[in-house]
Structure formats: structure tokens, C-alpha cells
Amino acid sequence: MKEKKPAVKKPEKRKGLYRTRELHVMLVPAVVFTAIFSYLPLFGLVMAFQEFKPLLGFRGSSFVGLKQFQYIFTMPSFKTAFVNTVIIAFFKIILSILVPLVLSLMLNEVTKNWYKRAVQTIVFIPYFFSWAILAGMILEIFAYDGIINNALNALLENERIAFLVSNQYFRSIIIASDVWKGMGYNTVLMLAAITNVDAALYEAAQVDGAGRWKQVLHITLPSILPMVAVLTVLGLGGILNAGFDQILIMYNPTVEKTVDILDTLVYRMGIAGRQYSAAAAMGLFKSVVSIIFVGISYLILYKKSDYRVF
């Protein structure tokens, strides 16, 4: 009898990158888009160290070292814009986390699913609109003859406030409207984190006699802390991004003292004033500060809670 030869295993054809080739092909447009619009412009940072002349280009423009940075740091408008940027960005970051956190905890206690879905939809709608639309609505609402002033006039008799040209109120309107626009998105993220909390923890707490408030305080909040930490770290990365598109649309010269930020200053210098090198230096300064804040916040997060973002 002939001995049967042992079956030879055929090598798998779909291994490594070949197995997920469709996914990598789908990534190609995103990689190309990122390379063109995120990495290629980095070469333009050389303008921050030059006296850049568009007709001469990068090679023909003279190298001036740190002269542009010395120039922007001594500008009175830079100091004002820097302080405004930090104040607006700080309150936006804090409130964009606290407001969705409170709203998500409240929605989690709602027992009527139809009501919960309706509220989620309503608060999520502003997130899909651009500031070109929302800014027009806000400007109409807070106009001197808008809804708010008409209500004040009816209640207090001939009492109207010029919200849009008042340094006392305009910064608060900027911050509150940005929080209102983005709170729906962050609320959904936090609700998703809450739904992933193990139900057995709540059952055990009920057996021990814990009420709803103690369950929220000792179970829900600690369980969604990683999500809150991630949102905080990502927010700190944009500590000097106070909302250029929003402020540019709603901005007017009378409130320059309280809402003029670095981005609007860069816009005026680079586009209107054609001071390309100074604008590039200011942009580089913003990037460096953002990287430092991200690194510090990530390090603190890792040391205190042993939680890794990446």
C-alpha cells in the first residue's frame, strides 16, 4: 500500500496589508488631503524668520531671525488680543464640558425615551449649522430692536440695552453662543459613556441603600471621567483658538477691546495689512503654545489618573 503524503498547507494569500487593502485604499484621499492642507503649508513657517516679499519668494526674501517675534511681542494690540484669546478660550473650554456634563446627567435620569430623544435632537441641531447662519440669528436676537430688547422694553418700560456694541455684554454673548452650538455634540458623547457603565454597579448601590444622587456622584461621574478627561485635553490643545469664524462674523470695531483675538489680529495683519512675516510669526507662536498645553495636560492626566489618551 502506498503511504499517503502529508497534506501541505497552502500559504494564506490574504496576509498583512493585503488583507485590509480596501481600507487602506479608502484612506488614500484622507492622507493626500492631510498632506496637502496640513503638512505642506508647514514649509511656509520660514516666513516667520524672513522679511517676506511675495515677488521674491522664500529664496529671495531676506532672513531676519527673530525680528518678527520681537515686533509682534511689542505691539499693544498683541497683548490685548492675547489676553482676550485666553479668557474667551478658557471659558469656552470649561463651559463646553460642564454644560454637556450636567445636561447628560439630567437626561440620563429621564425615564421617557421619547422625551429624551426629542431633547437630544433639539440640542444637537445647532451643531450642524455654520456660524454664517447662527451668527445672523444671534445678531438679530440681540439687536437693539431684537427679541431680547423687545421683551425688556415690554417688561421694564423703555429699557433697551445695546448688547452688540457693549464691551460689557458682547464677550459673554460670544462664549454663551459657542457653548450653545457645541453642547449637543458633547452631550451625545457623554451619554454614550454613561450608557457603557455597568448596570451591576447601580444594582449593588441600590442594595446598599444609595439613592439616585449618590449613584450619580459615586458611580456615574467616576465612570465617565475618562471621557471628560479626553475632552479636556483636546480642548486645552486649542487654548489659543477662541473661535475665529464666529468672532470674525459677529465682530465690530466698538467691541475690539474685549473680543479681538489673535486670529482676527493675524487676519488683519496678513490679509488686510500684508504683513505676511509678522502674521506667520504669530501663527507659529500660537502653535508652540498649543503644543505645550497639550503636553502638560496629557502628562498631568497620565500622572494623576494613569489614563492614556493615545
PDB file of C-alpha atoms in Angstrom:
ATOM      1  CA  MET A   1       0.000   0.000   0.000  1.00  0.00           C
ATOM      2  CA  LYS A   2       1.207   3.414  -0.870  1.00  0.00           C
ATOM      3  CA  GLU A   3       1.759   5.739   2.013  1.00  0.00           C
ATOM      4  CA  LYS A   4      -0.270   8.904   1.901  1.00  0.00           C
ATOM      5  CA  LYS A   5       1.806  12.026   1.733  1.00  0.00           C
ATOM      6  CA  PRO A   6       1.052  14.545   4.442  1.00  0.00           C
ATOM      7  CA  ALA A   7      -1.074  17.388   3.212  1.00  0.00           C
ATOM      8  CA  VAL A   8       0.909  20.521   2.588  1.00  0.00           C
ATOM      9  CA  LYS A   9      -0.717  23.628   3.972  1.00  0.00           C
ATOM     10  CA  LYS A  10      -1.040  26.312   1.383  1.00  0.00           C
ATOM     11  CA  PRO A  11       0.206  29.700   2.490  1.00  0.00           C
ATOM     12  CA  GLU A  12      -2.519  32.176   3.172  1.00  0.00           C
ATOM     13  CA  LYS A  13      -2.886  34.598   0.323  1.00  0.00           C
ATOM     14  CA  ARG A  14      -4.561  37.343   2.290  1.00  0.00           C
ATOM     15  CA  LYS A  15      -1.989  38.393   4.841  1.00  0.00           C
ATOM     16  CA  GLY A  16      -0.785  41.650   6.251  1.00  0.00           C
ATOM     17  CA  LEU A  17      -1.707  44.786   4.370  1.00  0.00           C
ATOM     18  CA  TYR A  18      -3.245  42.787   1.553  1.00  0.00           C
ATOM     19  CA  ARG A  19      -5.976  41.564   3.874  1.00  0.00           C
ATOM     20  CA  THR A  20      -7.115  45.119   4.608  1.00  0.00           C
ATOM     21  CA  ARG A  21      -6.271  46.631   1.233  1.00  0.00           C
ATOM     22  CA  GLU A  22      -9.774  48.069   0.770  1.00  0.00           C
ATOM     23  CA  LEU A  23      -9.489  50.042   3.989  1.00  0.00           C
ATOM     24  CA  HIS A  24      -6.080  51.398   3.016  1.00  0.00           C
ATOM     25  CA  VAL A  25      -7.386  52.438  -0.387  1.00  0.00           C
ATOM     26  CA  MET A  26     -10.170  54.330   1.362  1.00  0.00           C
ATOM     27  CA  LEU A  27      -7.559  56.122   3.463  1.00  0.00           C
ATOM     28  CA  VAL A  28      -5.648  57.415   0.443  1.00  0.00           C
ATOM     29  CA  PRO A  29      -7.861  60.516  -0.175  1.00  0.00           C
ATOM     30  CA  ALA A  30      -7.681  61.473   3.521  1.00  0.00           C
ATOM     31  CA  VAL A  31      -3.893  61.044   3.585  1.00  0.00           C
ATOM     32  CA  VAL A  32      -3.462  63.117   0.423  1.00  0.00           C
ATOM     33  CA  PHE A  33      -5.834  65.815   1.721  1.00  0.00           C
ATOM     34  CA  THR A  34      -3.987  65.975   5.064  1.00  0.00           C
ATOM     35  CA  ALA A  35      -0.584  66.104   3.386  1.00  0.00           C
ATOM     36  CA  ILE A  36      -1.608  68.955   1.080  1.00  0.00           C
ATOM     37  CA  PHE A  37      -3.509  71.119   3.549  1.00  0.00           C
ATOM     38  CA  SER A  38      -1.796  70.279   6.879  1.00  0.00           C
ATOM     39  CA  TYR A  39       1.814  69.289   6.256  1.00  0.00           C
ATOM     40  CA  LEU A  40       2.746  71.045   3.028  1.00  0.00           C
ATOM     41  CA  PRO A  41       1.904  74.523   4.441  1.00  0.00           C
ATOM     42  CA  LEU A  42       4.407  73.931   7.266  1.00  0.00           C
ATOM     43  CA  PHE A  43       7.161  74.946   4.857  1.00  0.00           C
ATOM     44  CA  GLY A  44       5.624  78.421   4.869  1.00  0.00           C
ATOM     45  CA  LEU A  45       6.688  78.899   8.502  1.00  0.00           C
ATOM     46  CA  VAL A  46      10.023  80.050   7.160  1.00  0.00           C
ATOM     47  CA  MET A  47       8.269  83.386   6.554  1.00  0.00           C
ATOM     48  CA  ALA A  48       8.305  83.963  10.323  1.00  0.00           C
ATOM     49  CA  PHE A  49      12.086  84.338  10.137  1.00  0.00           C
ATOM     50  CA  GLN A  50      12.196  86.415   6.953  1.00  0.00           C
ATOM     51  CA  GLU A  51      11.198  89.797   5.647  1.00  0.00           C
ATOM     52  CA  PHE A  52       8.957  88.007   3.183  1.00  0.00           C
ATOM     53  CA  LYS A  53       8.237  89.594  -0.195  1.00  0.00           C
ATOM     54  CA  PRO A  54       5.740  87.739  -2.395  1.00  0.00           C
ATOM     55  CA  LEU A  55       7.540  88.710  -5.614  1.00  0.00           C
ATOM     56  CA  LEU A  56      10.887  87.458  -4.318  1.00  0.00           C
ATOM     57  CA  GLY A  57       9.556  84.238  -2.772  1.00  0.00           C
ATOM     58  CA  PHE A  58      11.128  82.221   0.028  1.00  0.00           C
ATOM     59  CA  ARG A  59      14.585  82.106  -1.527  1.00  0.00           C
ATOM     60  CA  GLY A  60      14.773  85.769  -2.442  1.00  0.00           C
ATOM     61  CA  SER A  61      13.408  87.185   0.819  1.00  0.00           C
ATOM     62  CA  SER A  62      15.998  88.262   3.374  1.00  0.00           C
ATOM     63  CA  PHE A  63      16.497  86.330   6.615  1.00  0.00           C
ATOM     64  CA  VAL A  64      15.912  88.461   9.743  1.00  0.00           C
ATOM     65  CA  GLY A  65      15.994  85.881  12.541  1.00  0.00           C
ATOM     66  CA  LEU A  66      13.719  86.669  15.483  1.00  0.00           C
ATOM     67  CA  LYS A  67      12.971  90.221  14.416  1.00  0.00           C
ATOM     68  CA  GLN A  68       9.330  89.435  13.582  1.00  0.00           C
ATOM     69  CA  PHE A  69       8.752  87.903  17.019  1.00  0.00           C
ATOM     70  CA  GLN A  70      10.249  90.945  18.717  1.00  0.00           C
ATOM     71  CA  TYR A  71       7.945  93.109  16.639  1.00  0.00           C
ATOM     72  CA  ILE A  72       4.705  91.266  17.473  1.00  0.00           C
ATOM     73  CA  PHE A  73       5.522  90.942  21.184  1.00  0.00           C
ATOM     74  CA  THR A  74       5.942  94.720  21.488  1.00  0.00           C
ATOM     75  CA  MET A  75       2.635  95.507  19.751  1.00  0.00           C
ATOM     76  CA  PRO A  76      -0.034  96.864  22.157  1.00  0.00           C
ATOM     77  CA  SER A  77      -2.727  95.159  20.097  1.00  0.00           C
ATOM     78  CA  PHE A  78      -0.954  91.790  20.542  1.00  0.00           C
ATOM     79  CA  LYS A  79      -1.164  91.983  24.323  1.00  0.00           C
ATOM     80  CA  THR A  80      -4.861  92.848  24.178  1.00  0.00           C
ATOM     81  CA  ALA A  81      -5.600  90.085  21.654  1.00  0.00           C
ATOM     82  CA  PHE A  82      -3.608  87.526  23.666  1.00  0.00           C
ATOM     83  CA  VAL A  83      -5.473  88.264  26.908  1.00  0.00           C
ATOM     84  CA  ASN A  84      -8.847  88.183  25.131  1.00  0.00           C
ATOM     85  CA  THR A  85      -7.951  84.903  23.443  1.00  0.00           C
ATOM     86  CA  VAL A  86      -7.014  83.189  26.700  1.00  0.00           C
ATOM     87  CA  ILE A  87     -10.100  84.458  28.544  1.00  0.00           C
ATOM     88  CA  ILE A  88     -12.570  83.512  25.794  1.00  0.00           C
ATOM     89  CA  ALA A  89     -10.941  80.151  25.075  1.00  0.00           C
ATOM     90  CA  PHE A  90     -10.725  79.249  28.785  1.00  0.00           C
ATOM     91  CA  PHE A  91     -14.409  79.875  29.458  1.00  0.00           C
ATOM     92  CA  LYS A  92     -15.383  78.107  26.240  1.00  0.00           C
ATOM     93  CA  ILE A  93     -13.406  75.008  27.223  1.00  0.00           C
ATOM     94  CA  ILE A  94     -14.732  74.890  30.793  1.00  0.00           C
ATOM     95  CA  LEU A  95     -18.372  75.575  29.923  1.00  0.00           C
ATOM     96  CA  SER A  96     -18.351  73.291  26.871  1.00  0.00           C
ATOM     97  CA  ILE A  97     -17.565  70.451  29.291  1.00  0.00           C
ATOM     98  CA  LEU A  98     -19.634  71.433  32.331  1.00  0.00           C
ATOM     99  CA  VAL A  99     -22.861  72.263  30.477  1.00  0.00           C
ATOM    100  CA  PRO A 100     -22.990  68.995  28.448  1.00  0.00           C
ATOM    101  CA  LEU A 101     -21.989  67.060  31.576  1.00  0.00           C
ATOM    102  CA  VAL A 102     -24.891  68.443  33.592  1.00  0.00           C
ATOM    103  CA  LEU A 103     -27.272  68.034  30.650  1.00  0.00           C
ATOM    104  CA  SER A 104     -26.216  64.414  30.036  1.00  0.00           C
ATOM    105  CA  LEU A 105     -26.651  63.554  33.732  1.00  0.00           C
ATOM    106  CA  MET A 106     -30.124  65.099  33.699  1.00  0.00           C
ATOM    107  CA  LEU A 107     -31.127  63.288  30.516  1.00  0.00           C
ATOM    108  CA  ASN A 108     -29.861  60.010  31.938  1.00  0.00           C
ATOM    109  CA  GLU A 109     -32.438  60.321  34.720  1.00  0.00           C
ATOM    110  CA  VAL A 110     -35.328  60.793  32.284  1.00  0.00           C
ATOM    111  CA  THR A 111     -37.480  57.681  32.034  1.00  0.00           C
ATOM    112  CA  LYS A 112     -39.486  58.703  28.965  1.00  0.00           C
ATOM    113  CA  ASN A 113     -37.444  57.644  25.937  1.00  0.00           C
ATOM    114  CA  TRP A 114     -39.417  59.824  23.521  1.00  0.00           C
ATOM    115  CA  TYR A 115     -38.734  62.898  25.619  1.00  0.00           C
ATOM    116  CA  LYS A 116     -35.036  62.062  25.923  1.00  0.00           C
ATOM    117  CA  ARG A 117     -34.693  61.589  22.150  1.00  0.00           C
ATOM    118  CA  ALA A 118     -36.551  64.827  21.474  1.00  0.00           C
ATOM    119  CA  VAL A 119     -34.264  66.827  23.772  1.00  0.00           C
ATOM    120  CA  GLN A 120     -31.143  65.248  22.259  1.00  0.00           C
ATOM    121  CA  THR A 121     -32.314  66.148  18.770  1.00  0.00           C
ATOM    122  CA  ILE A 122     -33.184  69.727  19.691  1.00  0.00           C
ATOM    123  CA  VAL A 123     -29.864  70.457  21.409  1.00  0.00           C
ATOM    124  CA  PHE A 124     -27.917  68.742  18.600  1.00  0.00           C
ATOM    125  CA  ILE A 125     -29.436  70.781  15.749  1.00  0.00           C
ATOM    126  CA  PRO A 126     -27.279  73.947  16.185  1.00  0.00           C
ATOM    127  CA  TYR A 127     -24.111  71.859  15.789  1.00  0.00           C
ATOM    128  CA  PHE A 128     -24.927  71.211  12.117  1.00  0.00           C
ATOM    129  CA  PHE A 129     -25.274  74.895  11.204  1.00  0.00           C
ATOM    130  CA  SER A 130     -22.340  77.090  10.255  1.00  0.00           C
ATOM    131  CA  TRP A 131     -21.569  80.322  12.049  1.00  0.00           C
ATOM    132  CA  ALA A 132     -22.638  82.196   8.928  1.00  0.00           C
ATOM    133  CA  ILE A 133     -26.204  81.138   9.763  1.00  0.00           C
ATOM    134  CA  LEU A 134     -26.102  81.086  13.557  1.00  0.00           C
ATOM    135  CA  ALA A 135     -24.326  84.440  13.804  1.00  0.00           C
ATOM    136  CA  GLY A 136     -27.085  86.084  11.783  1.00  0.00           C
ATOM    137  CA  MET A 137     -29.690  84.611  14.134  1.00  0.00           C
ATOM    138  CA  ILE A 138     -27.809  85.739  17.253  1.00  0.00           C
ATOM    139  CA  LEU A 139     -27.255  89.237  15.898  1.00  0.00           C
ATOM    140  CA  GLU A 140     -30.972  89.544  15.157  1.00  0.00           C
ATOM    141  CA  ILE A 141     -31.949  88.237  18.603  1.00  0.00           C
ATOM    142  CA  PHE A 142     -29.649  90.654  20.480  1.00  0.00           C
ATOM    143  CA  ALA A 143     -30.130  93.620  18.147  1.00  0.00           C
ATOM    144  CA  TYR A 144     -31.339  96.897  19.609  1.00  0.00           C
ATOM    145  CA  ASP A 145     -34.802  96.186  18.196  1.00  0.00           C
ATOM    146  CA  GLY A 146     -34.486  92.397  18.541  1.00  0.00           C
ATOM    147  CA  ILE A 147     -36.419  89.857  20.592  1.00  0.00           C
ATOM    148  CA  ILE A 148     -34.444  90.334  23.816  1.00  0.00           C
ATOM    149  CA  ASN A 149     -34.727  94.114  23.802  1.00  0.00           C
ATOM    150  CA  ASN A 150     -38.397  93.995  22.857  1.00  0.00           C
ATOM    151  CA  ALA A 151     -39.025  91.744  25.860  1.00  0.00           C
ATOM    152  CA  LEU A 152     -37.044  94.061  28.151  1.00  0.00           C
ATOM    153  CA  ASN A 153     -38.931  97.030  26.791  1.00  0.00           C
ATOM    154  CA  ALA A 154     -42.271  95.346  27.476  1.00  0.00           C
ATOM    155  CA  LEU A 155     -41.321  94.269  30.998  1.00  0.00           C
ATOM    156  CA  LEU A 156     -39.294  97.255  32.205  1.00  0.00           C
ATOM    157  CA  GLU A 157     -40.797 100.003  30.013  1.00  0.00           C
ATOM    158  CA  ASN A 158     -38.410 101.785  27.664  1.00  0.00           C
ATOM    159  CA  GLU A 159     -35.447  99.707  28.802  1.00  0.00           C
ATOM    160  CA  ARG A 160     -33.177  98.654  25.927  1.00  0.00           C
ATOM    161  CA  ILE A 161     -29.545  97.512  26.004  1.00  0.00           C
ATOM    162  CA  ALA A 162     -27.118  97.777  23.100  1.00  0.00           C
ATOM    163  CA  PHE A 163     -25.729  94.269  23.548  1.00  0.00           C
ATOM    164  CA  LEU A 164     -23.860  94.137  20.247  1.00  0.00           C
ATOM    165  CA  VAL A 165     -21.810  97.288  20.814  1.00  0.00           C
ATOM    166  CA  SER A 166     -21.229  96.872  24.539  1.00  0.00           C
ATOM    167  CA  ASN A 167     -17.902  95.593  25.862  1.00  0.00           C
ATOM    168  CA  GLN A 168     -19.754  94.567  28.996  1.00  0.00           C
ATOM    169  CA  TYR A 169     -22.057  92.060  27.288  1.00  0.00           C
ATOM    170  CA  PHE A 170     -20.594  91.102  23.914  1.00  0.00           C
ATOM    171  CA  ARG A 171     -17.885  88.755  25.213  1.00  0.00           C
ATOM    172  CA  SER A 172     -20.492  86.818  27.219  1.00  0.00           C
ATOM    173  CA  ILE A 173     -22.654  86.514  24.105  1.00  0.00           C
ATOM    174  CA  ILE A 174     -19.685  85.110  22.171  1.00  0.00           C
ATOM    175  CA  ILE A 175     -18.920  82.499  24.842  1.00  0.00           C
ATOM    176  CA  ALA A 176     -22.539  81.500  25.507  1.00  0.00           C
ATOM    177  CA  SER A 177     -23.413  81.136  21.825  1.00  0.00           C
ATOM    178  CA  ASP A 178     -20.384  78.903  21.193  1.00  0.00           C
ATOM    179  CA  VAL A 179     -21.286  76.677  24.152  1.00  0.00           C
ATOM    180  CA  TRP A 180     -24.878  76.508  22.903  1.00  0.00           C
ATOM    181  CA  LYS A 181     -23.730  75.468  19.434  1.00  0.00           C
ATOM    182  CA  GLY A 182     -21.474  72.639  20.589  1.00  0.00           C
ATOM    183  CA  MET A 183     -23.235  71.326  23.674  1.00  0.00           C
ATOM    184  CA  GLY A 184     -25.365  68.853  21.717  1.00  0.00           C
ATOM    185  CA  TYR A 185     -22.334  67.039  20.327  1.00  0.00           C
ATOM    186  CA  ASN A 186     -20.571  66.754  23.686  1.00  0.00           C
ATOM    187  CA  THR A 187     -23.819  65.715  25.370  1.00  0.00           C
ATOM    188  CA  VAL A 188     -24.143  62.765  22.982  1.00  0.00           C
ATOM    189  CA  LEU A 189     -20.543  61.740  23.705  1.00  0.00           C
ATOM    190  CA  MET A 190     -21.117  61.813  27.448  1.00  0.00           C
ATOM    191  CA  LEU A 191     -24.437  59.988  27.177  1.00  0.00           C
ATOM    192  CA  ALA A 192     -22.660  57.274  25.210  1.00  0.00           C
ATOM    193  CA  ALA A 193     -20.115  56.996  28.015  1.00  0.00           C
ATOM    194  CA  ILE A 194     -22.896  56.821  30.613  1.00  0.00           C
ATOM    195  CA  THR A 195     -24.689  54.011  28.769  1.00  0.00           C
ATOM    196  CA  ASN A 196     -21.467  51.945  28.914  1.00  0.00           C
ATOM    197  CA  VAL A 197     -21.436  51.992  32.724  1.00  0.00           C
ATOM    198  CA  ASP A 198     -22.001  48.507  34.116  1.00  0.00           C
ATOM    199  CA  ALA A 199     -25.612  48.202  35.334  1.00  0.00           C
ATOM    200  CA  ALA A 200     -24.461  45.854  38.084  1.00  0.00           C
ATOM    201  CA  LEU A 201     -22.810  48.780  39.832  1.00  0.00           C
ATOM    202  CA  TYR A 202     -26.127  50.594  40.109  1.00  0.00           C
ATOM    203  CA  GLU A 203     -27.858  47.437  41.354  1.00  0.00           C
ATOM    204  CA  ALA A 204     -25.217  46.937  44.022  1.00  0.00           C
ATOM    205  CA  ALA A 205     -25.551  50.583  45.071  1.00  0.00           C
ATOM    206  CA  GLN A 206     -29.314  50.225  45.389  1.00  0.00           C
ATOM    207  CA  VAL A 207     -28.861  47.180  47.594  1.00  0.00           C
ATOM    208  CA  ASP A 208     -26.569  49.213  49.831  1.00  0.00           C
ATOM    209  CA  GLY A 209     -29.241  51.908  50.078  1.00  0.00           C
ATOM    210  CA  ALA A 210     -27.689  54.520  47.795  1.00  0.00           C
ATOM    211  CA  GLY A 211     -30.138  56.981  46.274  1.00  0.00           C
ATOM    212  CA  ARG A 212     -30.023  58.458  42.777  1.00  0.00           C
ATOM    213  CA  TRP A 213     -27.809  61.362  43.810  1.00  0.00           C
ATOM    214  CA  LYS A 214     -25.214  59.095  45.453  1.00  0.00           C
ATOM    215  CA  GLN A 215     -25.287  56.777  42.442  1.00  0.00           C
ATOM    216  CA  VAL A 216     -24.527  59.719  40.171  1.00  0.00           C
ATOM    217  CA  LEU A 217     -21.806  61.015  42.491  1.00  0.00           C
ATOM    218  CA  HIS A 218     -20.037  57.720  43.205  1.00  0.00           C
ATOM    219  CA  ILE A 219     -20.727  55.638  40.079  1.00  0.00           C
ATOM    220  CA  THR A 220     -21.722  57.703  37.049  1.00  0.00           C
ATOM    221  CA  LEU A 221     -19.237  60.567  37.427  1.00  0.00           C
ATOM    222  CA  PRO A 222     -16.160  58.383  38.132  1.00  0.00           C
ATOM    223  CA  SER A 223     -17.120  56.088  35.251  1.00  0.00           C
ATOM    224  CA  ILE A 224     -17.306  58.869  32.664  1.00  0.00           C
ATOM    225  CA  LEU A 225     -14.226  60.670  33.991  1.00  0.00           C
ATOM    226  CA  PRO A 226     -12.039  59.298  31.134  1.00  0.00           C
ATOM    227  CA  MET A 227     -14.362  60.846  28.547  1.00  0.00           C
ATOM    228  CA  VAL A 228     -14.317  64.165  30.407  1.00  0.00           C
ATOM    229  CA  ALA A 229     -10.521  63.954  30.575  1.00  0.00           C
ATOM    230  CA  VAL A 230     -10.225  63.350  26.835  1.00  0.00           C
ATOM    231  CA  LEU A 231     -12.470  66.314  26.032  1.00  0.00           C
ATOM    232  CA  THR A 232     -10.460  68.487  28.415  1.00  0.00           C
ATOM    233  CA  VAL A 233      -7.109  67.520  26.894  1.00  0.00           C
ATOM    234  CA  LEU A 234      -8.391  68.078  23.376  1.00  0.00           C
ATOM    235  CA  GLY A 235      -9.824  71.426  24.448  1.00  0.00           C
ATOM    236  CA  LEU A 236      -6.568  72.594  26.016  1.00  0.00           C
ATOM    237  CA  GLY A 237      -4.874  71.981  22.693  1.00  0.00           C
ATOM    238  CA  GLY A 238      -6.959  74.824  21.300  1.00  0.00           C
ATOM    239  CA  ILE A 239      -6.430  77.211  24.222  1.00  0.00           C
ATOM    240  CA  LEU A 240      -5.425  79.935  21.751  1.00  0.00           C
ATOM    241  CA  ASN A 241      -8.210  79.125  19.284  1.00  0.00           C
ATOM    242  CA  ALA A 242     -11.065  81.231  20.576  1.00  0.00           C
ATOM    243  CA  GLY A 243     -13.277  80.813  17.505  1.00  0.00           C
ATOM    244  CA  PHE A 244     -12.036  82.805  14.537  1.00  0.00           C
ATOM    245  CA  ASP A 245     -15.012  82.256  12.219  1.00  0.00           C
ATOM    246  CA  GLN A 246     -17.550  83.099  14.922  1.00  0.00           C
ATOM    247  CA  ILE A 247     -15.841  86.286  16.057  1.00  0.00           C
ATOM    248  CA  LEU A 248     -14.963  87.428  12.531  1.00  0.00           C
ATOM    249  CA  ILE A 249     -18.643  87.321  11.525  1.00  0.00           C
ATOM    250  CA  MET A 250     -20.029  88.864  14.725  1.00  0.00           C
ATOM    251  CA  TYR A 251     -17.156  91.300  15.318  1.00  0.00           C
ATOM    252  CA  ASN A 252     -17.449  95.084  15.113  1.00  0.00           C
ATOM    253  CA  PRO A 253     -14.835  97.770  15.946  1.00  0.00           C
ATOM    254  CA  THR A 254     -16.707  99.057  19.011  1.00  0.00           C
ATOM    255  CA  VAL A 255     -16.087  95.804  20.923  1.00  0.00           C
ATOM    256  CA  GLU A 256     -12.467  95.359  19.816  1.00  0.00           C
ATOM    257  CA  LYS A 257     -11.278  95.880  23.393  1.00  0.00           C
ATOM    258  CA  THR A 258     -12.887  92.644  24.669  1.00  0.00           C
ATOM    259  CA  VAL A 259     -13.242  90.278  21.698  1.00  0.00           C
ATOM    260  CA  ASP A 260     -10.300  90.991  19.428  1.00  0.00           C
ATOM    261  CA  ILE A 261      -8.317  87.712  19.463  1.00  0.00           C
ATOM    262  CA  LEU A 262      -5.045  86.530  17.945  1.00  0.00           C
ATOM    263  CA  ASP A 263      -6.761  85.002  14.914  1.00  0.00           C
ATOM    264  CA  THR A 264      -8.548  88.206  13.987  1.00  0.00           C
ATOM    265  CA  LEU A 265      -5.323  90.147  14.541  1.00  0.00           C
ATOM    266  CA  VAL A 266      -3.463  87.744  12.240  1.00  0.00           C
ATOM    267  CA  TYR A 267      -6.226  88.164   9.663  1.00  0.00           C
ATOM    268  CA  ARG A 268      -5.926  91.956   9.726  1.00  0.00           C
ATOM    269  CA  MET A 269      -2.145  91.877   9.616  1.00  0.00           C
ATOM    270  CA  GLY A 270      -1.729  89.177   6.995  1.00  0.00           C
ATOM    271  CA  ILE A 271      -4.668  89.773   4.654  1.00  0.00           C
ATOM    272  CA  ALA A 272      -5.501  93.432   5.090  1.00  0.00           C
ATOM    273  CA  GLY A 273      -2.113  94.789   6.176  1.00  0.00           C
ATOM    274  CA  ARG A 274       0.015  92.419   4.029  1.00  0.00           C
ATOM    275  CA  GLN A 275       2.429  91.873   6.902  1.00  0.00           C
ATOM    276  CA  TYR A 276       2.947  88.238   5.978  1.00  0.00           C
ATOM    277  CA  SER A 277       6.036  87.583   8.080  1.00  0.00           C
ATOM    278  CA  ALA A 278       4.558  89.046  11.265  1.00  0.00           C
ATOM    279  CA  ALA A 279       1.345  87.077  10.747  1.00  0.00           C
ATOM    280  CA  ALA A 280       3.351  83.864  10.224  1.00  0.00           C
ATOM    281  CA  ALA A 281       5.342  84.544  13.401  1.00  0.00           C
ATOM    282  CA  MET A 282       2.141  84.988  15.380  1.00  0.00           C
ATOM    283  CA  GLY A 283       0.729  81.763  13.947  1.00  0.00           C
ATOM    284  CA  LEU A 284       3.896  79.879  14.893  1.00  0.00           C
ATOM    285  CA  PHE A 285       3.698  81.311  18.408  1.00  0.00           C
ATOM    286  CA  LYS A 286       0.124  80.024  18.722  1.00  0.00           C
ATOM    287  CA  SER A 287       1.128  76.540  17.569  1.00  0.00           C
ATOM    288  CA  VAL A 288       4.015  76.279  20.017  1.00  0.00           C
ATOM    289  CA  VAL A 289       1.844  77.371  22.958  1.00  0.00           C
ATOM    290  CA  SER A 290      -0.867  74.861  21.961  1.00  0.00           C
ATOM    291  CA  ILE A 291       1.653  72.012  21.806  1.00  0.00           C
ATOM    292  CA  ILE A 292       2.986  72.938  25.248  1.00  0.00           C
ATOM    293  CA  PHE A 293      -0.519  72.962  26.738  1.00  0.00           C
ATOM    294  CA  VAL A 294      -1.360  69.590  25.179  1.00  0.00           C
ATOM    295  CA  GLY A 295       1.860  68.069  26.509  1.00  0.00           C
ATOM    296  CA  ILE A 296       1.382  69.422  30.030  1.00  0.00           C
ATOM    297  CA  SER A 297      -2.284  68.409  30.227  1.00  0.00           C
ATOM    298  CA  TYR A 298      -1.504  64.930  28.908  1.00  0.00           C
ATOM    299  CA  LEU A 299       1.322  64.493  31.428  1.00  0.00           C
ATOM    300  CA  ILE A 300      -0.866  65.603  34.338  1.00  0.00           C
ATOM    301  CA  LEU A 301      -3.652  63.297  33.193  1.00  0.00           C
ATOM    302  CA  TYR A 302      -1.288  60.338  32.992  1.00  0.00           C
ATOM    303  CA  LYS A 303       0.361  61.027  36.362  1.00  0.00           C
ATOM    304  CA  LYS A 304      -2.848  61.655  38.299  1.00  0.00           C
ATOM    305  CA  SER A 305      -5.218  59.079  36.816  1.00  0.00           C
ATOM    306  CA  ASP A 306      -2.877  56.723  34.920  1.00  0.00           C
ATOM    307  CA  TYR A 307      -5.060  57.256  31.861  1.00  0.00           C
ATOM    308  CA  ARG A 308      -3.587  57.303  28.374  1.00  0.00           C
ATOM    309  CA  VAL A 309      -5.230  59.312  25.632  1.00  0.00           C
ATOM    310  CA  PHE A 310      -3.176  57.571  22.946  1.00  0.00           C
TER     311      PHE A 310
END
